[in-house]
Structures are given as C-alpha cells and as structure tokens.
PDB file of C-alpha atoms in Angstrom:
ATOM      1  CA  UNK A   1       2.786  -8.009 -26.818  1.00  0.00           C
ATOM      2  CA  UNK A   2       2.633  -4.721 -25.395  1.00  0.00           C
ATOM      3  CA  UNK A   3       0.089  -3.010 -23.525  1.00  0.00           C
ATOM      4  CA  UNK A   4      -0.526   0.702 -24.457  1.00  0.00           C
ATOM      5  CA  UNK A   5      -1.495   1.616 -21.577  1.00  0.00           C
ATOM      6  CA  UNK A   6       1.945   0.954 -19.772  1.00  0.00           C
ATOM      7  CA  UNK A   7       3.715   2.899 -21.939  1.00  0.00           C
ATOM      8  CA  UNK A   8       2.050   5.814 -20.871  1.00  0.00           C
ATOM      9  CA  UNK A   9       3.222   6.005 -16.800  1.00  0.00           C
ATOM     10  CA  UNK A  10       6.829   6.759 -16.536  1.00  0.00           C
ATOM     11  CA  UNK A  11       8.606   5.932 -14.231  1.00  0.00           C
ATOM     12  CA  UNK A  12       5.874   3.487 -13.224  1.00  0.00           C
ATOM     13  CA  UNK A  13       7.342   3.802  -9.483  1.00  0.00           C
ATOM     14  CA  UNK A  14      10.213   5.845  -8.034  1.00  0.00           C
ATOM     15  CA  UNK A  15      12.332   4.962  -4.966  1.00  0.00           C
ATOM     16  CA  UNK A  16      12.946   8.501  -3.232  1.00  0.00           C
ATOM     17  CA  UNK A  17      16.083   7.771  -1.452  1.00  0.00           C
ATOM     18  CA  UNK A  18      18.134   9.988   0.887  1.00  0.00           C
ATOM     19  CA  UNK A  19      21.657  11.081   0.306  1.00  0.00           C
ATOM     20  CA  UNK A  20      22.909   9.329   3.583  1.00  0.00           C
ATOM     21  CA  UNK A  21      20.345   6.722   5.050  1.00  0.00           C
ATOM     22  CA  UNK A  22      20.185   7.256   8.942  1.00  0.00           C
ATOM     23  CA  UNK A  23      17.758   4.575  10.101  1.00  0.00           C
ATOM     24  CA  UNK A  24      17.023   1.221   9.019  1.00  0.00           C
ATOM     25  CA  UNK A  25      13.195   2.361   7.944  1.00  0.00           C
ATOM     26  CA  UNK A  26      11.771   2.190   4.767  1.00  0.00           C
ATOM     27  CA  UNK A  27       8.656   3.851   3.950  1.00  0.00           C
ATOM     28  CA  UNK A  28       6.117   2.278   1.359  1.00  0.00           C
ATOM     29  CA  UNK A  29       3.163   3.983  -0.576  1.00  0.00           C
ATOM     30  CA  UNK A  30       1.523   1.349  -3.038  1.00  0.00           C
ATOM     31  CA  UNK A  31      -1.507   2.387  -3.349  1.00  0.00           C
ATOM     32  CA  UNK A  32      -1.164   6.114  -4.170  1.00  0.00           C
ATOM     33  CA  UNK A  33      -0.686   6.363  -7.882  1.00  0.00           C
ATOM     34  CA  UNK A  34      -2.374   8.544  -9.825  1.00  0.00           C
ATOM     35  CA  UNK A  35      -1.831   8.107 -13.395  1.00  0.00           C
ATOM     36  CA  UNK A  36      -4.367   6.732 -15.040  1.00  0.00           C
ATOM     37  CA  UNK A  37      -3.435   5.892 -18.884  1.00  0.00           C
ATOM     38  CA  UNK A  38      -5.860   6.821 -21.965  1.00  0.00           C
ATOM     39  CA  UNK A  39      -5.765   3.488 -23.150  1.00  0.00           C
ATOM     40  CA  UNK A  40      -6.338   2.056 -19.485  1.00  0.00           C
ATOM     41  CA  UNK A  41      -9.462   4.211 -19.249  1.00  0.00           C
ATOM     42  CA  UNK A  42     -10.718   3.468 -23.015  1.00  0.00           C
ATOM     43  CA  UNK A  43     -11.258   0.266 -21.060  1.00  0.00           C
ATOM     44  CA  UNK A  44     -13.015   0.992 -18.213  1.00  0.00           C
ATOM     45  CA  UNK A  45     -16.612   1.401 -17.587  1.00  0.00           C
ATOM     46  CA  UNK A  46     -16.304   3.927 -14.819  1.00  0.00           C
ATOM     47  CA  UNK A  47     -16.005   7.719 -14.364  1.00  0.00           C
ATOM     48  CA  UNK A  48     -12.615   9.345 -12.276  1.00  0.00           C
ATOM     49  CA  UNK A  49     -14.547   9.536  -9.415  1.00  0.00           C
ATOM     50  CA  UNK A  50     -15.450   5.873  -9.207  1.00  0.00           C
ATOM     51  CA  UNK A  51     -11.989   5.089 -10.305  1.00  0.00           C
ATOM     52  CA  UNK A  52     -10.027   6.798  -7.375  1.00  0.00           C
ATOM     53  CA  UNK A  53     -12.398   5.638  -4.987  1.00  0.00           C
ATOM     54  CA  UNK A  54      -9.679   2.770  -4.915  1.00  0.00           C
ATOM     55  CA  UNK A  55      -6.436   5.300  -4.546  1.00  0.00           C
ATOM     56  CA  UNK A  56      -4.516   6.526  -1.354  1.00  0.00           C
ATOM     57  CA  UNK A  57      -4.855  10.062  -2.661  1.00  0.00           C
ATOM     58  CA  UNK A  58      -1.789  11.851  -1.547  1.00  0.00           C
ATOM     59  CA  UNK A  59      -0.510   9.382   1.345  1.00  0.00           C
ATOM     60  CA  UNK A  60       3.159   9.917  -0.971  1.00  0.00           C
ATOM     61  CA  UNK A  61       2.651  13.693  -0.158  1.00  0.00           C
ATOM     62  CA  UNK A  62       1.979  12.505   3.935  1.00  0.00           C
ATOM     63  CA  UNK A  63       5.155  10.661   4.185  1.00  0.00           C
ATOM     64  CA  UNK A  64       7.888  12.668   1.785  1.00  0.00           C
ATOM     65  CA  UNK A  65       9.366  14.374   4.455  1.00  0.00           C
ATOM     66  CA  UNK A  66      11.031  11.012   5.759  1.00  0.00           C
ATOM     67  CA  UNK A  67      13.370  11.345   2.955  1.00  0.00           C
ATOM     68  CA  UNK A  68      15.255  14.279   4.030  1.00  0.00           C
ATOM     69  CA  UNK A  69      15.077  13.069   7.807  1.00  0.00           C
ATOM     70  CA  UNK A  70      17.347  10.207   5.916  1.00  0.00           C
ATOM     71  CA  UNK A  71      14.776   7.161   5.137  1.00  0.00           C
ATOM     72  CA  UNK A  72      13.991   6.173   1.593  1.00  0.00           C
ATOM     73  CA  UNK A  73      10.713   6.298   0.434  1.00  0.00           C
ATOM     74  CA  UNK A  74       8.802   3.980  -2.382  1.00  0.00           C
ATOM     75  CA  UNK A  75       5.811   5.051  -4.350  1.00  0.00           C
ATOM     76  CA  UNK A  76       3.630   3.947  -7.338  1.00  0.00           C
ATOM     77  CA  UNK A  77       2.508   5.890  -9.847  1.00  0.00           C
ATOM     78  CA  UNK A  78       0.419   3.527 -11.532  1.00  0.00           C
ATOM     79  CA  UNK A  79      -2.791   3.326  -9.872  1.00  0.00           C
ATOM     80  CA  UNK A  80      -4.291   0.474  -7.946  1.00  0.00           C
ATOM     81  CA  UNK A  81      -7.414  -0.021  -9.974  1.00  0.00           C
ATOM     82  CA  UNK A  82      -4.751  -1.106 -13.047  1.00  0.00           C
ATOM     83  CA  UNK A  83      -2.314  -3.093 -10.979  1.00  0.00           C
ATOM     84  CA  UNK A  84      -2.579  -3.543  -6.957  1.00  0.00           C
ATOM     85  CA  UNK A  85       0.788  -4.540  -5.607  1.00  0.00           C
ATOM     86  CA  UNK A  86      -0.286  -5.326  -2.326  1.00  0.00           C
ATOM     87  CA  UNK A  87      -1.294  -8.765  -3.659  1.00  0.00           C
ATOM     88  CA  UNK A  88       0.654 -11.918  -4.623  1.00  0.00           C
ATOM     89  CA  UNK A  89       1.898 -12.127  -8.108  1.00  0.00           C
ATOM     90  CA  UNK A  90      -1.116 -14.109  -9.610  1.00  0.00           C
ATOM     91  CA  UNK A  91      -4.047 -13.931  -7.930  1.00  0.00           C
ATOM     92  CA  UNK A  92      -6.361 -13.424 -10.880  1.00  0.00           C
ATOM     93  CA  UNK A  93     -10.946 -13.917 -12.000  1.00  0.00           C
ATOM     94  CA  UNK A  94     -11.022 -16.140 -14.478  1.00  0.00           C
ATOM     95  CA  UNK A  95     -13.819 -14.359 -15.536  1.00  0.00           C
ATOM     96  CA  UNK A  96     -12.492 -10.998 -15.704  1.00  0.00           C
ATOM     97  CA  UNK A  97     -10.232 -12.650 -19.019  1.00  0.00           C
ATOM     98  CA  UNK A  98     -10.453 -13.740 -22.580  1.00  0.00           C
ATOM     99  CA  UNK A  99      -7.593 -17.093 -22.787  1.00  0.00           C
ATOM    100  CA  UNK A 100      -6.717 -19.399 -20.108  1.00  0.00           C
ATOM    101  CA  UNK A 101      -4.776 -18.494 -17.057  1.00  0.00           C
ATOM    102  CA  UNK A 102      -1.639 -20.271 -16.512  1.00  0.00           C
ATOM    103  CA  UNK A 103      -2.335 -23.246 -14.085  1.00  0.00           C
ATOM    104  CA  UNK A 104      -0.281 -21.250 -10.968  1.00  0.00           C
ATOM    105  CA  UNK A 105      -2.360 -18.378 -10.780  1.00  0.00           C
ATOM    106  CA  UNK A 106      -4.390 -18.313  -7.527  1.00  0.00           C
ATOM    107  CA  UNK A 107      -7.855 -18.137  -8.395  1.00  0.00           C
ATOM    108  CA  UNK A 108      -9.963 -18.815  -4.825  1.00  0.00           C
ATOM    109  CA  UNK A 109      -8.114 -16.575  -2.609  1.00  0.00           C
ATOM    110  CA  UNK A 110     -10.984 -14.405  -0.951  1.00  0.00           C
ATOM    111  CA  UNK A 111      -9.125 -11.450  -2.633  1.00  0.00           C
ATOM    112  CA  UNK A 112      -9.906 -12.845  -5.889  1.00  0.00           C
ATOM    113  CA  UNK A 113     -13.257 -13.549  -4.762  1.00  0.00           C
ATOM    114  CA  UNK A 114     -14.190  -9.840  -3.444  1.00  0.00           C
ATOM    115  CA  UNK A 115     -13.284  -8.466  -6.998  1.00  0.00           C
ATOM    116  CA  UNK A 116      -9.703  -7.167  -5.118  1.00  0.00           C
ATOM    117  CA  UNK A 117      -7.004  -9.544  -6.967  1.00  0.00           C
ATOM    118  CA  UNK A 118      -3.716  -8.288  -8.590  1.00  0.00           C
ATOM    119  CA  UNK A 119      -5.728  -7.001 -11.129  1.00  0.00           C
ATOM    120  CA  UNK A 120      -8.784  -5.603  -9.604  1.00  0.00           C
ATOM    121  CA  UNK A 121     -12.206  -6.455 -11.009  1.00  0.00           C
ATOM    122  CA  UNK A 122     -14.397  -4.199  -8.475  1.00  0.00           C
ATOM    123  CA  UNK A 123     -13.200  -0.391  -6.680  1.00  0.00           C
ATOM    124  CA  UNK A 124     -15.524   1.022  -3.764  1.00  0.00           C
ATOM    125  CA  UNK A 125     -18.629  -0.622  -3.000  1.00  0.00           C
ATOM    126  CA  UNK A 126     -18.250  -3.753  -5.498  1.00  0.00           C
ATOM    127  CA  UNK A 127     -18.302  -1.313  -8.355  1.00  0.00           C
ATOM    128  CA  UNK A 128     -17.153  -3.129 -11.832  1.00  0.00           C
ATOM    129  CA  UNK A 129     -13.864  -1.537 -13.512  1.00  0.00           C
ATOM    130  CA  UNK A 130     -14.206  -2.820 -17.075  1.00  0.00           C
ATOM    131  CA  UNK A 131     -16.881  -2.687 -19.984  1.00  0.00           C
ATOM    132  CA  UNK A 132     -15.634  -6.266 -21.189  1.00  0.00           C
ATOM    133  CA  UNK A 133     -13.337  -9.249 -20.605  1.00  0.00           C
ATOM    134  CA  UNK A 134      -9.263  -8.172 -20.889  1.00  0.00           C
ATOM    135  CA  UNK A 135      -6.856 -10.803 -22.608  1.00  0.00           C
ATOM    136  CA  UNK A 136      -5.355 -12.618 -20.522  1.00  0.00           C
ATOM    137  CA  UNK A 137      -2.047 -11.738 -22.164  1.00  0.00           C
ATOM    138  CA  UNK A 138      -2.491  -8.260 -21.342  1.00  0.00           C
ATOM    139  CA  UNK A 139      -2.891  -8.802 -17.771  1.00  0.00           C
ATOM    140  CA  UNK A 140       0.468 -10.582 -17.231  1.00  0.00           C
ATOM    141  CA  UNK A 141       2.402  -8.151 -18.936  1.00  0.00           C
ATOM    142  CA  UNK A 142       1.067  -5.623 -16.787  1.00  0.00           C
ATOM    143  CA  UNK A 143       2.495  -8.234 -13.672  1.00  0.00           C
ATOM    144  CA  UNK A 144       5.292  -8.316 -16.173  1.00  0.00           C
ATOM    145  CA  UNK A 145       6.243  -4.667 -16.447  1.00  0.00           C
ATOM    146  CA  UNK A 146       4.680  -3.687 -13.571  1.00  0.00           C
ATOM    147  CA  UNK A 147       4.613  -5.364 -10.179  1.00  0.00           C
ATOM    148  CA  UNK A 148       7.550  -7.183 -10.766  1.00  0.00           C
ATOM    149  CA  UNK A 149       9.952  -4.644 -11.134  1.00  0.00           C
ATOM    150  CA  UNK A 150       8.170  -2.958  -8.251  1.00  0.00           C
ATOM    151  CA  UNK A 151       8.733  -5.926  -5.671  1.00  0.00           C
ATOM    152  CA  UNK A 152      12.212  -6.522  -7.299  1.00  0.00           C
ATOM    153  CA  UNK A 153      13.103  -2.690  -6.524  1.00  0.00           C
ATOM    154  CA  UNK A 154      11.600  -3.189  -3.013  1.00  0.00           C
ATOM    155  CA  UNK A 155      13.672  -5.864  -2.039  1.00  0.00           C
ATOM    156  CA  UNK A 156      16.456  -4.531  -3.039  1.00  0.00           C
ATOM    157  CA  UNK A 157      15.972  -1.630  -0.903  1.00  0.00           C
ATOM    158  CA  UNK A 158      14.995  -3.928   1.743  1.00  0.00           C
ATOM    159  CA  UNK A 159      18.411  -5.691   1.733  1.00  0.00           C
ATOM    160  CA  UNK A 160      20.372  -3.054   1.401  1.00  0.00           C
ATOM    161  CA  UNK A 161      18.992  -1.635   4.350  1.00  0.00           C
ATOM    162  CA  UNK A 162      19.559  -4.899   6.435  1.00  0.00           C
ATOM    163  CA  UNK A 163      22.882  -5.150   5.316  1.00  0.00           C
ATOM    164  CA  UNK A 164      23.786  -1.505   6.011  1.00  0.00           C
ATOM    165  CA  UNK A 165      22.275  -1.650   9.673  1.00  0.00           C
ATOM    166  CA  UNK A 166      21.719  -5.197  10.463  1.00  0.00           C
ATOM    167  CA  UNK A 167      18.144  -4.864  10.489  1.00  0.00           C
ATOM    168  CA  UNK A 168      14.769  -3.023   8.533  1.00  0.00           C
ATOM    169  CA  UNK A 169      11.655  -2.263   9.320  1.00  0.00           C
ATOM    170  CA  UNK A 170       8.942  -1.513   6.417  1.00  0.00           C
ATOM    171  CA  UNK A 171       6.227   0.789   7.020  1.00  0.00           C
ATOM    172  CA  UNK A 172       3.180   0.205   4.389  1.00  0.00           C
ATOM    173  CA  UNK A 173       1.419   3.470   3.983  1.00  0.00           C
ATOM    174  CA  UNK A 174      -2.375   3.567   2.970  1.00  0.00           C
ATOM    175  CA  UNK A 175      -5.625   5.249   3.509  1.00  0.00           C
ATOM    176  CA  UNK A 176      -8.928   4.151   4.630  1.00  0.00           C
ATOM    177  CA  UNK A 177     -12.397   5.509   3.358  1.00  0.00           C
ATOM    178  CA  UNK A 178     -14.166   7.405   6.787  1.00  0.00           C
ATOM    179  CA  UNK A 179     -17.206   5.561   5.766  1.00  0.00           C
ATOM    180  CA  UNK A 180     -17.210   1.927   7.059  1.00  0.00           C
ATOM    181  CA  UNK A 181     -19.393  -0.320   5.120  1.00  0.00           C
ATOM    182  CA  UNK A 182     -22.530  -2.066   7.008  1.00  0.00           C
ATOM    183  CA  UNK A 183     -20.812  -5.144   7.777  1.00  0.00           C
ATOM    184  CA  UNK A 184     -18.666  -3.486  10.395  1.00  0.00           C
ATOM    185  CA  UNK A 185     -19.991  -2.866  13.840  1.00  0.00           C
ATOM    186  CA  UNK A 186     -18.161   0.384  14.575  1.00  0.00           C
ATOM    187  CA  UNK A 187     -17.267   3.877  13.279  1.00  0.00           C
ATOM    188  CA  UNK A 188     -13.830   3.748  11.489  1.00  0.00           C
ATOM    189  CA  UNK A 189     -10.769   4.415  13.565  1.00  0.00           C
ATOM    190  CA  UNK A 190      -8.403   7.602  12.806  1.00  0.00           C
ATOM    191  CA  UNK A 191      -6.059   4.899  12.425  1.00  0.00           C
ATOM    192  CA  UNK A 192      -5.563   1.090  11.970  1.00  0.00           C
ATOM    193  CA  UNK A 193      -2.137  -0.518  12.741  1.00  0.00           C
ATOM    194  CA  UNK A 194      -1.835  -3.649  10.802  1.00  0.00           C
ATOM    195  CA  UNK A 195       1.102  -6.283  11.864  1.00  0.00           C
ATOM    196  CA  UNK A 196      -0.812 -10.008  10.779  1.00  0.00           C
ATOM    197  CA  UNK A 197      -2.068 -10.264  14.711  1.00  0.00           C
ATOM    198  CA  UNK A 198       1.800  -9.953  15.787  1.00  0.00           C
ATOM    199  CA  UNK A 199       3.666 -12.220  13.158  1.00  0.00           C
ATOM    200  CA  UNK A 200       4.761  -9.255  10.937  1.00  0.00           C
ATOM    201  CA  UNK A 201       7.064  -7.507  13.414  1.00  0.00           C
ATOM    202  CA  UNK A 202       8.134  -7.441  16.697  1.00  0.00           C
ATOM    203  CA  UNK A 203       5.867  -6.312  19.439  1.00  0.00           C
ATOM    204  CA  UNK A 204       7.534  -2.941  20.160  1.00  0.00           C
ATOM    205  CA  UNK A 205       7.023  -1.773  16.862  1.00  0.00           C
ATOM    206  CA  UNK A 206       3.384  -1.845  17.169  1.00  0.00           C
ATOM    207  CA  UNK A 207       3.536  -0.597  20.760  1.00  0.00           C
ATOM    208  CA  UNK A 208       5.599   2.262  19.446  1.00  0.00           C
ATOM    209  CA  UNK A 209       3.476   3.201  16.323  1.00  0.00           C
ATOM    210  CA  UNK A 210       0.425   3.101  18.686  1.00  0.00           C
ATOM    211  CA  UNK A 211       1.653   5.004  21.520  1.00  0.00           C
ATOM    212  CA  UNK A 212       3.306   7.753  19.407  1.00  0.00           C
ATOM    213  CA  UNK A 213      -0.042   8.077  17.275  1.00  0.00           C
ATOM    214  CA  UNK A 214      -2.254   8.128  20.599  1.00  0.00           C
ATOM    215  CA  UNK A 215      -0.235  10.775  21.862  1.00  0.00           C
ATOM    216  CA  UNK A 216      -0.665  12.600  19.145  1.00  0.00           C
ATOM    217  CA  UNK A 217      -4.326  12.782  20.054  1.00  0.00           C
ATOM    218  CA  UNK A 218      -5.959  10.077  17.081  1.00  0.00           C
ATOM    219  CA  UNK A 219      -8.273   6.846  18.103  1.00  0.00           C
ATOM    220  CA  UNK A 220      -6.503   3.654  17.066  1.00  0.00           C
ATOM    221  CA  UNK A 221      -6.783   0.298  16.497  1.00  0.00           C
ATOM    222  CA  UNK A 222      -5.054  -2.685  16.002  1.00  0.00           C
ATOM    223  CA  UNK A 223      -5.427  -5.272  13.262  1.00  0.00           C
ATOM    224  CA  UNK A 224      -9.543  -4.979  12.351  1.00  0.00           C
ATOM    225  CA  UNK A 225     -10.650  -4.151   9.570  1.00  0.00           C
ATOM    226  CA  UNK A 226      -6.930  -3.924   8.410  1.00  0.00           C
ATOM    227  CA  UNK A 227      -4.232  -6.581   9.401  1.00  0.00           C
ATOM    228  CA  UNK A 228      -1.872  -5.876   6.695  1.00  0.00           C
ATOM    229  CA  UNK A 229      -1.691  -7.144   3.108  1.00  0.00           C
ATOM    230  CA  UNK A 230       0.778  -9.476   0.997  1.00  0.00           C
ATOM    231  CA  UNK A 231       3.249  -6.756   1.820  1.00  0.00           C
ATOM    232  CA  UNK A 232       3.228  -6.868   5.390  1.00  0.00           C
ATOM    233  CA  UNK A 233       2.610 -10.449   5.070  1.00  0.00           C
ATOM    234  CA  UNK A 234       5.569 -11.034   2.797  1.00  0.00           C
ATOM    235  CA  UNK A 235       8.293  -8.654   3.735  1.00  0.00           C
ATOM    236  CA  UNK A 236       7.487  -9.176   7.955  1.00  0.00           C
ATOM    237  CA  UNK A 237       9.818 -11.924   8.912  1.00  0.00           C
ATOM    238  CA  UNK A 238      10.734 -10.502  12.353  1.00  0.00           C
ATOM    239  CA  UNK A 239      12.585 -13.823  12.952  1.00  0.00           C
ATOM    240  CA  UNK A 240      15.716 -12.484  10.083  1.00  0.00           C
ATOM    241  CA  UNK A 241      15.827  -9.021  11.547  1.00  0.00           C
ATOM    242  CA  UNK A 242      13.246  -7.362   8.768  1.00  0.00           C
ATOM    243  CA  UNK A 243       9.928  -5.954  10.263  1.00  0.00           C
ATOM    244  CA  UNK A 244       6.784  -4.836   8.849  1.00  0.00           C
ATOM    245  CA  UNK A 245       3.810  -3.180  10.063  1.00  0.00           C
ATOM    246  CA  UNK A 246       1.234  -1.104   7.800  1.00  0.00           C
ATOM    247  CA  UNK A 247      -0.851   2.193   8.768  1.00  0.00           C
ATOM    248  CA  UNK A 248      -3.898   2.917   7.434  1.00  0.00           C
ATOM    249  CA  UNK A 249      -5.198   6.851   7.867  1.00  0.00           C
ATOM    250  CA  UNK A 250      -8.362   7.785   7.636  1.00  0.00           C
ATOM    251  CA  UNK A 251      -9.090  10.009   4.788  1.00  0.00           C
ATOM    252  CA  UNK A 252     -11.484  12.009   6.511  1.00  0.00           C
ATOM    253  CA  UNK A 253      -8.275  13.162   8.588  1.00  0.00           C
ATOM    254  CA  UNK A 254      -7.149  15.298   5.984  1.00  0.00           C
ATOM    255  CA  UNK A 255      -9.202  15.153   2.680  1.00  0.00           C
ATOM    256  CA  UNK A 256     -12.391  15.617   1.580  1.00  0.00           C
ATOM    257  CA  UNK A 257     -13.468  12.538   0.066  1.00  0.00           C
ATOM    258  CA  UNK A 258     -16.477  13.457  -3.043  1.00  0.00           C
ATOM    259  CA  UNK A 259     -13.753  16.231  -4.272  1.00  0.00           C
ATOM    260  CA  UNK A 260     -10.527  14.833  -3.345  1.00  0.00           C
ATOM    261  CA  UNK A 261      -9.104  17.902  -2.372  1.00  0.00           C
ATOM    262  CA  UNK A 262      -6.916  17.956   1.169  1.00  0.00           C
ATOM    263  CA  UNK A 263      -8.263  20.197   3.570  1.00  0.00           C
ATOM    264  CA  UNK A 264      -6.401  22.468   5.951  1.00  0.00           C
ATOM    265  CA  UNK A 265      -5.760  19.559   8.171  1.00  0.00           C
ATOM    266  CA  UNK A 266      -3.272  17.895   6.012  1.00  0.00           C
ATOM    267  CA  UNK A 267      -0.051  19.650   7.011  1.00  0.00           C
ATOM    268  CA  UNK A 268      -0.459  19.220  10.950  1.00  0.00           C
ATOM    269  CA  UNK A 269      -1.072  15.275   9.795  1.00  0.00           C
ATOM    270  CA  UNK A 270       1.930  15.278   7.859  1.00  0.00           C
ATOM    271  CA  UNK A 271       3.757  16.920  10.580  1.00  0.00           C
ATOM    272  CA  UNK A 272       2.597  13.994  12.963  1.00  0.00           C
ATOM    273  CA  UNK A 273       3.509  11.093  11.097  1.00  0.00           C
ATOM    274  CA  UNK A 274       7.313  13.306  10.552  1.00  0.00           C
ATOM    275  CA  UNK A 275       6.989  12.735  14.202  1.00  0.00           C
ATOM    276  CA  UNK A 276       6.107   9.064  13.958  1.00  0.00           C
ATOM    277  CA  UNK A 277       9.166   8.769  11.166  1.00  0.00           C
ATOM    278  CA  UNK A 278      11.677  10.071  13.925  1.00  0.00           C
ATOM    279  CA  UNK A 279      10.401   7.347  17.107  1.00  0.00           C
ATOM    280  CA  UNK A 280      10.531   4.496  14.513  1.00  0.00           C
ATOM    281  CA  UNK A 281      14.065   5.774  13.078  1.00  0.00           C
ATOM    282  CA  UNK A 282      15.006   5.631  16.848  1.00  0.00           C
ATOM    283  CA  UNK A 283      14.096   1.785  17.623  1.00  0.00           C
ATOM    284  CA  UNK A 284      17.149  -0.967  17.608  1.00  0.00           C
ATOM    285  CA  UNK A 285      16.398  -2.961  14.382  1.00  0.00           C
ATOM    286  CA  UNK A 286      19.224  -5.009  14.965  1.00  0.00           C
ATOM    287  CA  UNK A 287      19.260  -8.968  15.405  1.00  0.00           C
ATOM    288  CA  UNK A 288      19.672  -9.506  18.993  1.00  0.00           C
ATOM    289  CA  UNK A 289      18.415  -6.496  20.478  1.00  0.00           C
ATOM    290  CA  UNK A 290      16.321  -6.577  23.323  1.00  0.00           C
ATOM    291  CA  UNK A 291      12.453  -5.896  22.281  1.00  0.00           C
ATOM    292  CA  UNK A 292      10.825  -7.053  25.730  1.00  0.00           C
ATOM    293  CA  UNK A 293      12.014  -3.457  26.837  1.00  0.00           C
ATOM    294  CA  UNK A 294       9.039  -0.866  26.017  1.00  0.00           C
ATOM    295  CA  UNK A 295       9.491   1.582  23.546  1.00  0.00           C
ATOM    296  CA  UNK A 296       9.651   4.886  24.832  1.00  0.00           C
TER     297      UNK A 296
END
C-alpha cells in the first residue's frame, strides 16, 4: 500500500550540507515543514490556520546561514501535523486507527496521551486533526517512508561528523507559541534551552548557548516547559563524544502568529543565532577535552 499523500512532498527532507564542513555542528529543523498534501488535507477536519498552529514556520529560514559558515543543516518538509519526528518510531492512539497496532507500538507514553504521538491526533489547544479513524496501514507507511529515512539520514550525518572531528554536537531547532497555556505559571521565555536536565550534552554547551543568547539581549530559560524531545533524548550521549541540546524561539520574536507572516524583526534574529552558529562551531567536541573550563 501506498499513501497518496506521500507521494506528493518531494524530497520529503533535504540535508543542506556545506562544501567543506568546518565544525563538528549539525543543525536540525524537524518541525518546520510546510507541505501539506491534497490527499493529507482531504483527511483532515481542520482549516490551514489550525493546521500550522503545530509548524515551526520558517525556523529552516532562521538557521540557513550555518551552511555557508560550513555546518550542515537538516530540514523536513513534511509537516508535523502528518508525521512528527521528534517522537520514537511507534508511539501511536489506538483510537486514532481502523486495524490493530502491532504489539511494539507504545501506546501510554504521555505523548500519546496528549494527542502529540508520531502521528499526531490533536495541534494547538487539543484541537482534533482528522474527520475519522486512519488505517492503521496507512500510518506505518508514513513511519515507513517517512521518519525512517529521516532518522536514517540523520545519523548518518551524525557519524560522519564524529568520525571527521572526533566529536558532534546536534542543535534541534524549534519554535514556541508566545502564548503560554494556563497551566504554566509564567510568561513564555524569548528562549528555552532544552538538554534533558543535563544528560543530553555536556555542561558547557548549555552554558555557552545561554550566555551567547543573553548577551544578545533575550530572557532565557533552561529546561521548563521544554527539556528536549526524542531527538535530544536519543542523539545526546555526551558520554561517546555526540552532544545535543535543542532551542526553542519564541515566535513572537519574529512572526506574527494569526497571519504567519515574519515581521521586520526576523533578519536581526537570524543574524543572532549566525552568531550563536559561530561560538558553538568554536567549542572542542572532541573526546577528552576539558569541559570544566567555561566557555567563553
């Protein structure tokens, strides 16, 4: 079986590399696609506004300059309301499907539970994607086709990296609605540095991405409401020499967020995380270097 709808996006995710890699960072938009196929929305109960309310609109666009400053950059085209990628394989409603889920899909994970699983049920404020039950065949040929190929594509780029400079670190690149929902206590941050409370990468990397980012003049956090996904969860094992940490943006930074549209504050944000690119290219990702010394 095919679905339709996949044969629509193509490429369903590019890896931008450089023509000579100079640092052992890897930049990572998963969450930015924004091609959304007929047959995907002959499905779906919601409008395009409702729909992207899901999407980091344009976070590709904020990072592409690392690419000629000699990182690689990964982006999806296919957007997260179809397929999220920051998710493990199989972590899938039962009652978002027609047929029986194989027996290792995760099914209780409180991803699953919020509506968020690898293939969302809910976007926004727990709004429902689809009119009616999918088949479950069509929803693991979309992991088939889609989010495997991504992750296989990733780690290759990951390991070539480590191999090439003995280290990598992965930066996970998303954006966060300026609205916090009731349940939080506190106006959103600017920013929100994710690294799984320290088990993602080492310490300076945070330190770095924080002080750089402060400097620049934005109010961040660490960890809450964002500690990183399966990405940063997966790919972070600081003990082999790969590092991950994610960065969430708030989209109130440079978009307007009922239109889409970027405002006139998008290119001095893009020009400050150019600047956060160059301090992160500048770290020792190496296995043995020193990271009790502060990053500068």
């Amino acid at each position: 079986m095919t679905d339709p709808a996949i044969c629509d996006i193509e490429p369903a995710f590019e890896a931008l590399e450089p023509v000579e890699m100079r640092a052992a960072v890897i930049f990572n938009s998963p969450h930015s696609g924004r091609v959304y196929p007929p047959n995907f929305l002959r499905q779906v109960r919601l409008d395009m506004a409702l729909l992207r309310r899901s999407e980091d609109t344009a976070v590709d666009s904020l990072f592409a300059g690392v690419v000629e400053r000699g990182m690689p950059l990964m982006r999806v085209h296919f957007p997260r309301s179809m397929v999220d990628v920051n998710r493990e394989p199989y972590e899938l409603d039962p009652r978002m499907f027609d047929g029986r889920l194989p027996t290792f899909a995760n099914t209780r994970s409180m991803r699953v539970a919020g509506g968020l699983g690898t293939i969302p049920r809910v976007v926004g404020e727990a709004q429902e994607i689809y009119a009616r039950r999918l088949p479950v065949d069509e929803a693991l040929m979309r992991i088939e086709t889609l989010y495997k190929p991504y992750h296989r594509a990733l780690r290759r780029l990951i390991s070539s990296t480590h191999r090439a400079f003995g280290g990598a670190l992965l930066v996970d690149c998303h954006s966060m609605p300026s609205m916090a929902p009731v349940r939080e206590d506190r106006p959103r941050a600017d920013m929100v540095i994710g690294d799984r409370y320290g088990t993602s990468c080492a310490p300076a990397v945070g330190d770095l991405v924080e002080a750089v980012l402060r400097e620049r003049g934005y109010n961040v956090v660490r960890n809450k409401p964002y500690a990183g996904g399966f990405i940063t969860e997966h790919y972070g094992q600081p003990q082999t020499g790969v590092h991950a940490v994610q960065i969430e943006i708030n989209r109130a930074l440079y978009m307007d967020e009922r239109s889409y549209r970027l405002t006139d504050h998008f290119p001095q944000l893009q020009a400050d995380m150019m600047v956060l690119a160059e301090a992160l290219a500048r770290l020792p990702l190496e296995r043995g270097s020193d990271w009790r010394v502060a990053a500068e």
